[in-house]
Amino acid sequence: MASGGLKYYMARLNIAEKLIGINVLVFIASGLLAVLFGIPKDAVLNWFELPEDINEFITKPWTLVTYSFFHGSLGHIFWNMLLLYFFGKIFLNLFDNQRFLNVYFLGVIFGGLLFMLGYNVFPMLLSTNAILIGASAGVSAVLIFVCAYIPSREVRIIFFNIKLWQLAVFVVLKDVISLSMGSNVGGMLAHFGGILLGYVYATQLLKGNDIGSGFTKLWNGIAQLFKPRERKAPLKTVYKKKTAKNKTKVDYDKAAHQKKIDDILDKISKSGYESLSKAEKDFLFKAGKED
């Protein structure tokens, strides 16, 4: 009964909430290993953190993604997951799960690459040893994507409303100031990688170019490797008369549905999300769920 309830609850979570759950479980598990089994936390992190040294990275290429599931402190994971929940909810009201994963993990990857590049190019960092952990690059990518895609939408911050483009400017300026003060240089480089990815993805998508389409194909290819093979059913001949009239009607309905989605997205890009009527918002939300 409890198992069934858990499965039902997990099925109701959106993809952002599932990612949050994974991050929290990893954080708790890494802490328990140290407390209950005496395994040093650094010994665990060594296999999953992203090193600045390219030669070391070549021996552990998976760390370009796995570093994002580990956090250094309770405050570190709390703020990352809070932002991921808030902006993930806005994102998933506009797009499907696959596009969310594209933006998030491409942000993680690009942030990791910029981190390694910085520590192997900039003279001030060449002699510095560093490692990277945390979901900040992926979270930054999602946050900036949303802010760039619907910049005029207002959100409530404690006691006042603020437009998303203003929030994006604040986030970028905060990271620039932190970097100039030498605070968490590696983390800030990863932030900027995520910020750049999120901004480029959103602006290109508004122009009709999905820069994550190749990542979608890669993701689907990997998923197919782990998908259980289906047993082939015995061959059965079925005669069904198809009429051109029915086929034309189905094609027309699909085209009309897609056109309505495109018209709403165009309206968002020109006038902002808040310019939509309640019916248009409901339609866009249902369309995202169907995808």
GROMACS .gro file of C-alpha atoms in nm:
model
  291
    1MET     CA    1   0.000   0.000   0.000
    2ALA     CA    2   0.281   0.237   0.098
    3SER     CA    3   0.473   0.141  -0.215
    4GLY     CA    4   0.170   0.213  -0.431
    5GLY     CA    5   0.121   0.549  -0.260
    6LEU     CA    6   0.486   0.642  -0.317
    7LYS     CA    7   0.468   0.547  -0.684
    8TYR     CA    8   0.152   0.754  -0.726
    9TYR     CA    9   0.315   1.053  -0.555
   10MET     CA   10   0.630   1.025  -0.768
   11ALA     CA   11   0.422   1.001  -1.086
   12ARG     CA   12   0.253   1.332  -1.000
   13LEU     CA   13   0.585   1.520  -0.966
   14ASN     CA   14   0.701   1.725  -1.263
   15ILE     CA   15   1.053   1.679  -1.399
   16ALA     CA   16   1.193   1.975  -1.200
   17GLU     CA   17   1.055   1.833  -0.875
   18LYS     CA   18   1.203   1.491  -0.958
   19LEU     CA   19   1.544   1.653  -1.012
   20ILE     CA   20   1.510   1.829  -0.678
   21GLY     CA   21   1.428   1.495  -0.514
   22ILE     CA   22   1.737   1.330  -0.666
   23ASN     CA   23   1.962   1.614  -0.549
   24VAL     CA   24   1.822   1.599  -0.196
   25LEU     CA   25   1.860   1.218  -0.178
   26VAL     CA   26   2.222   1.241  -0.298
   27PHE     CA   27   2.295   1.509  -0.038
   28ILE     CA   28   2.146   1.300   0.244
   29ALA     CA   29   2.309   0.975   0.124
   30SER     CA   30   2.658   1.129   0.104
   31GLY     CA   31   2.616   1.261   0.459
   32LEU     CA   32   2.494   0.925   0.593
   33LEU     CA   33   2.791   0.742   0.441
   34ALA     CA   34   3.023   0.960   0.646
   35VAL     CA   35   2.822   0.934   0.969
   36LEU     CA   36   2.715   0.567   0.965
   37PHE     CA   37   3.003   0.400   0.780
   38GLY     CA   38   3.290   0.637   0.845
   39ILE     CA   39   3.351   0.693   0.473
   40PRO     CA   40   3.503   1.040   0.431
   41LYS     CA   41   3.283   1.271   0.223
   42ASP     CA   42   3.584   1.369   0.013
   43ALA     CA   43   3.639   1.005  -0.081
   44VAL     CA   44   3.289   0.993  -0.230
   45LEU     CA   45   3.311   1.335  -0.393
   46ASN     CA   46   3.640   1.246  -0.558
   47TRP     CA   47   3.452   1.019  -0.800
   48PHE     CA   48   3.185   1.270  -0.895
   49GLU     CA   49   3.325   1.625  -0.858
   50LEU     CA   50   3.455   1.806  -1.167
   51PRO     CA   51   3.832   1.873  -1.147
   52GLU     CA   52   3.998   2.175  -1.306
   53ASP     CA   53   4.278   1.956  -1.444
   54ILE     CA   54   4.195   1.839  -1.798
   55ASN     CA   55   4.415   1.528  -1.773
   56GLU     CA   56   4.231   1.418  -1.460
   57PHE     CA   57   3.897   1.494  -1.626
   58ILE     CA   58   3.981   1.267  -1.921
   59THR     CA   59   3.999   0.973  -1.678
   60LYS     CA   60   3.658   1.068  -1.529
   61PRO     CA   61   3.451   1.221  -1.813
   62TRP     CA   62   3.119   1.148  -1.636
   63THR     CA   63   3.202   1.421  -1.384
   64LEU     CA   64   3.097   1.684  -1.641
   65VAL     CA   65   2.739   1.593  -1.540
   66THR     CA   66   2.765   1.420  -1.201
   67TYR     CA   67   2.920   1.722  -1.028
   68SER     CA   68   2.580   1.893  -1.047
   69PHE     CA   69   2.418   1.639  -0.809
   70PHE     CA   70   2.649   1.713  -0.516
   71HIS     CA   71   2.646   2.015  -0.283
   72GLY     CA   72   2.885   2.141  -0.018
   73SER     CA   73   2.640   2.260   0.246
   74LEU     CA   74   2.274   2.281   0.344
   75GLY     CA   75   2.257   2.646   0.234
   76HIS     CA   76   2.415   2.557  -0.101
   77ILE     CA   77   2.153   2.296  -0.189
   78PHE     CA   78   1.862   2.490  -0.034
   79TRP     CA   79   1.897   2.800  -0.252
   80ASN     CA   80   1.970   2.601  -0.566
   81MET     CA   81   1.665   2.380  -0.521
   82LEU     CA   82   1.441   2.672  -0.425
   83LEU     CA   83   1.527   2.856  -0.748
   84LEU     CA   84   1.494   2.535  -0.951
   85TYR     CA   85   1.145   2.476  -0.810
   86PHE     CA   86   1.025   2.831  -0.872
   87PHE     CA   87   1.162   2.878  -1.224
   88GLY     CA   88   1.108   2.516  -1.320
   89LYS     CA   89   0.737   2.567  -1.257
   90ILE     CA   90   0.726   2.870  -1.488
   91PHE     CA   91   0.932   2.688  -1.751
   92LEU     CA   92   0.708   2.381  -1.754
   93ASN     CA   93   0.398   2.595  -1.803
   94LEU     CA   94   0.548   2.690  -2.139
   95PHE     CA   95   0.738   2.383  -2.259
   96ASP     CA   96   0.762   2.007  -2.218
   97ASN     CA   97   0.992   1.795  -2.002
   98GLN     CA   98   1.243   1.729  -2.279
   99ARG     CA   99   1.312   2.095  -2.344
  100PHE     CA  100   1.353   2.154  -1.971
  101LEU     CA  101   1.611   1.874  -1.954
  102ASN     CA  102   1.787   2.019  -2.259
  103VAL     CA  103   1.825   2.363  -2.101
  104TYR     CA  104   1.917   2.231  -1.755
  105PHE     CA  105   2.179   1.975  -1.856
  106LEU     CA  106   2.327   2.181  -2.138
  107GLY     CA  107   2.367   2.455  -1.875
  108VAL     CA  108   2.541   2.205  -1.645
  109ILE     CA  109   2.774   2.090  -1.924
  110PHE     CA  110   2.852   2.438  -2.056
  111GLY     CA  111   2.910   2.566  -1.701
  112GLY     CA  112   3.152   2.280  -1.634
  113LEU     CA  113   3.340   2.343  -1.958
  114LEU     CA  114   3.376   2.716  -1.881
  115PHE     CA  115   3.503   2.627  -1.533
  116MET     CA  116   3.778   2.404  -1.675
  117LEU     CA  117   3.861   2.654  -1.948
  118GLY     CA  118   3.901   2.934  -1.695
  119TYR     CA  119   4.138   2.736  -1.473
  120ASN     CA  120   4.352   2.637  -1.771
  121VAL     CA  121   4.363   2.971  -1.955
  122PHE     CA  122   4.355   3.266  -1.712
  123PRO     CA  123   4.703   3.334  -1.564
  124MET     CA  124   4.571   3.410  -1.214
  125LEU     CA  125   4.409   3.066  -1.195
  126LEU     CA  126   4.670   2.847  -1.368
  127SER     CA  127   4.847   2.749  -1.046
  128THR     CA  128   4.525   2.704  -0.849
  129ASN     CA  129   4.372   2.367  -0.769
  130ALA     CA  130   3.993   2.362  -0.762
  131ILE     CA  131   3.693   2.134  -0.797
  132LEU     CA  132   3.334   2.208  -0.895
  133ILE     CA  133   3.015   2.076  -0.737
  134GLY     CA  134   2.657   2.202  -0.729
  135ALA     CA  135   2.361   2.250  -0.961
  136SER     CA  136   2.409   2.627  -0.997
  137ALA     CA  137   2.501   2.618  -1.368
  138GLY     CA  138   2.187   2.422  -1.459
  139VAL     CA  139   1.968   2.635  -1.234
  140SER     CA  140   2.116   2.955  -1.383
  141ALA     CA  141   2.044   2.826  -1.733
  142VAL     CA  142   1.677   2.761  -1.651
  143LEU     CA  143   1.640   3.095  -1.470
  144ILE     CA  144   1.794   3.306  -1.749
  145PHE     CA  145   1.609   3.108  -2.019
  146VAL     CA  146   1.276   3.197  -1.858
  147CYS     CA  147   1.378   3.562  -1.807
  148ALA     CA  148   1.493   3.596  -2.169
  149TYR     CA  149   1.192   3.416  -2.318
  150ILE     CA  150   0.920   3.609  -2.133
  151PRO     CA  151   1.109   3.918  -2.007
  152SER     CA  152   0.800   4.131  -1.949
  153ARG     CA  153   0.629   3.887  -1.714
  154GLU     CA  154   0.612   4.006  -1.352
  155VAL     CA  155   0.684   3.787  -1.049
  156ARG     CA  156   0.624   3.859  -0.682
  157ILE     CA  157   0.937   3.901  -0.468
  158ILE     CA  158   0.830   3.928  -0.102
  159PHE     CA  159   0.642   4.263  -0.100
  160PHE     CA  160   0.677   4.392  -0.455
  161ASN     CA  161   0.651   4.286  -0.819
  162ILE     CA  162   0.950   4.276  -1.054
  163LYS     CA  163   0.979   4.202  -1.425
  164LEU     CA  164   1.180   3.895  -1.517
  165TRP     CA  165   1.432   4.092  -1.724
  166GLN     CA  166   1.506   4.305  -1.417
  167LEU     CA  167   1.560   3.992  -1.211
  168ALA     CA  168   1.800   3.859  -1.475
  169VAL     CA  169   2.003   4.182  -1.466
  170PHE     CA  170   2.025   4.159  -1.087
  171VAL     CA  171   2.145   3.796  -1.101
  172VAL     CA  172   2.413   3.873  -1.361
  173LEU     CA  173   2.537   4.183  -1.174
  174LYS     CA  174   2.554   3.986  -0.848
  175ASP     CA  175   2.773   3.721  -1.011
  176VAL     CA  176   2.995   3.983  -1.178
  177ILE     CA  177   3.053   4.154  -0.842
  178SER     CA  178   3.125   3.818  -0.672
  179LEU     CA  179   3.375   3.729  -0.946
  180SER     CA  180   3.549   4.067  -0.925
  181MET     CA  181   3.588   4.020  -0.549
  182GLY     CA  182   3.748   3.678  -0.604
  183SER     CA  183   3.464   3.504  -0.423
  184ASN     CA  184   3.406   3.142  -0.536
  185VAL     CA  185   3.571   3.199  -0.875
  186GLY     CA  186   3.509   2.845  -1.001
  187GLY     CA  187   3.142   2.858  -0.907
  188MET     CA  188   3.098   3.199  -1.072
  189LEU     CA  189   3.257   3.073  -1.396
  190ALA     CA  190   3.007   2.785  -1.395
  191HIS     CA  191   2.725   3.033  -1.329
  192PHE     CA  192   2.825   3.237  -1.633
  193GLY     CA  193   2.835   2.922  -1.845
  194GLY     CA  194   2.476   2.845  -1.744
  195ILE     CA  195   2.368   3.209  -1.789
  196LEU     CA  196   2.514   3.226  -2.140
  197LEU     CA  197   2.358   2.893  -2.242
  198GLY     CA  198   2.013   2.991  -2.109
  199TYR     CA  199   2.019   3.329  -2.284
  200VAL     CA  200   2.135   3.193  -2.622
  201TYR     CA  201   1.887   2.902  -2.608
  202ALA     CA  202   1.592   3.135  -2.538
  203THR     CA  203   1.682   3.399  -2.798
  204GLN     CA  204   1.744   3.137  -3.066
  205LEU     CA  205   1.418   2.960  -2.983
  206LEU     CA  206   1.230   3.288  -3.029
  207LYS     CA  207   1.378   3.295  -3.379
  208GLY     CA  208   1.257   2.939  -3.443
  209ASN     CA  209   1.593   2.762  -3.383
  210ASP     CA  210   1.608   2.490  -3.119
  211ILE     CA  211   1.978   2.457  -3.036
  212GLY     CA  212   1.900   2.161  -2.810
  213SER     CA  213   1.758   1.937  -3.084
  214GLY     CA  214   2.085   1.744  -3.115
  215PHE     CA  215   2.090   1.689  -2.738
  216THR     CA  216   1.733   1.554  -2.761
  217LYS     CA  217   1.846   1.294  -3.017
  218LEU     CA  218   2.142   1.197  -2.798
  219TRP     CA  219   1.915   1.173  -2.492
  220ASN     CA  220   1.664   0.954  -2.678
  221GLY     CA  221   1.944   0.733  -2.810
  222ILE     CA  222   2.078   0.671  -2.459
  223ALA     CA  223   1.725   0.602  -2.330
  224GLN     CA  224   1.676   0.339  -2.602
  225LEU     CA  225   1.981   0.147  -2.476
  226PHE     CA  226   1.814   0.096  -2.138
  227LYS     CA  227   1.463   0.038  -2.268
  228PRO     CA  228   1.350  -0.327  -2.224
  229ARG     CA  229   1.283  -0.507  -2.547
  230GLU     CA  230   0.918  -0.566  -2.620
  231ARG     CA  231   0.804  -0.913  -2.713
  232LYS     CA  232   0.676  -0.930  -3.065
  233ALA     CA  233   0.310  -1.020  -3.083
  234PRO     CA  234   0.202  -1.289  -3.330
  235LEU     CA  235   0.139  -1.149  -3.675
  236LYS     CA  236  -0.223  -1.071  -3.736
  237THR     CA  237  -0.371  -0.944  -4.056
  238VAL     CA  238  -0.625  -0.668  -4.010
  239TYR     CA  239  -0.815  -0.512  -4.293
  240LYS     CA  240  -0.919  -0.156  -4.226
  241LYS     CA  241  -1.059   0.079  -4.479
  242LYS     CA  242  -0.905   0.426  -4.457
  243THR     CA  243  -1.077   0.715  -4.619
  244ALA     CA  244  -0.902   1.021  -4.752
  245LYS     CA  245  -1.165   1.232  -4.579
  246ASN     CA  246  -1.071   1.104  -4.230
  247LYS     CA  247  -0.698   1.145  -4.294
  248THR     CA  248  -0.749   1.501  -4.415
  249LYS     CA  249  -0.954   1.586  -4.105
  250VAL     CA  250  -0.683   1.453  -3.869
  251ASP     CA  251  -0.409   1.647  -4.052
  252TYR     CA  252  -0.621   1.962  -4.042
  253ASP     CA  253  -0.686   1.929  -3.667
  254LYS     CA  254  -0.313   1.883  -3.594
  255ALA     CA  255  -0.219   2.182  -3.808
  256ALA     CA  256  -0.482   2.402  -3.643
  257HIS     CA  257  -0.369   2.295  -3.295
  258GLN     CA  258  -0.003   2.373  -3.373
  259LYS     CA  259  -0.093   2.707  -3.532
  260LYS     CA  260  -0.279   2.811  -3.218
  261ILE     CA  261   0.028   2.724  -3.006
  262ASP     CA  262   0.255   2.920  -3.241
  263ASP     CA  263   0.023   3.222  -3.230
  264ILE     CA  264   0.023   3.222  -2.848
  265LEU     CA  265   0.405   3.194  -2.834
  266ASP     CA  266   0.435   3.482  -3.080
  267LYS     CA  267   0.207   3.688  -2.858
  268ILE     CA  268   0.427   3.608  -2.555
  269SER     CA  269   0.743   3.715  -2.738
  270LYS     CA  270   0.585   4.045  -2.842
  271SER     CA  271   0.374   4.143  -2.540
  272GLY     CA  272   0.480   3.915  -2.255
  273TYR     CA  273   0.312   3.625  -2.077
  274GLU     CA  274   0.074   3.848  -1.883
  275SER     CA  275  -0.085   3.968  -2.207
  276LEU     CA  276  -0.244   3.623  -2.254
  277SER     CA  277  -0.607   3.568  -2.167
  278LYS     CA  278  -0.699   3.300  -1.913
  279ALA     CA  279  -0.820   3.076  -2.196
  280GLU     CA  280  -0.488   3.113  -2.379
  281LYS     CA  281  -0.289   3.036  -2.063
  282ASP     CA  282  -0.502   2.727  -1.996
  283PHE     CA  283  -0.464   2.611  -2.356
  284LEU     CA  284  -0.084   2.653  -2.345
  285PHE     CA  285  -0.065   2.469  -2.012
  286LYS     CA  286  -0.269   2.174  -2.145
  287ALA     CA  287  -0.063   2.164  -2.465
  288GLY     CA  288   0.255   2.140  -2.260
  289LYS     CA  289   0.112   1.851  -2.057
  290GLU     CA  290   0.012   1.664  -2.374
  291ASP     CA  291   0.367   1.690  -2.513
   0.00000   0.00000   0.00000
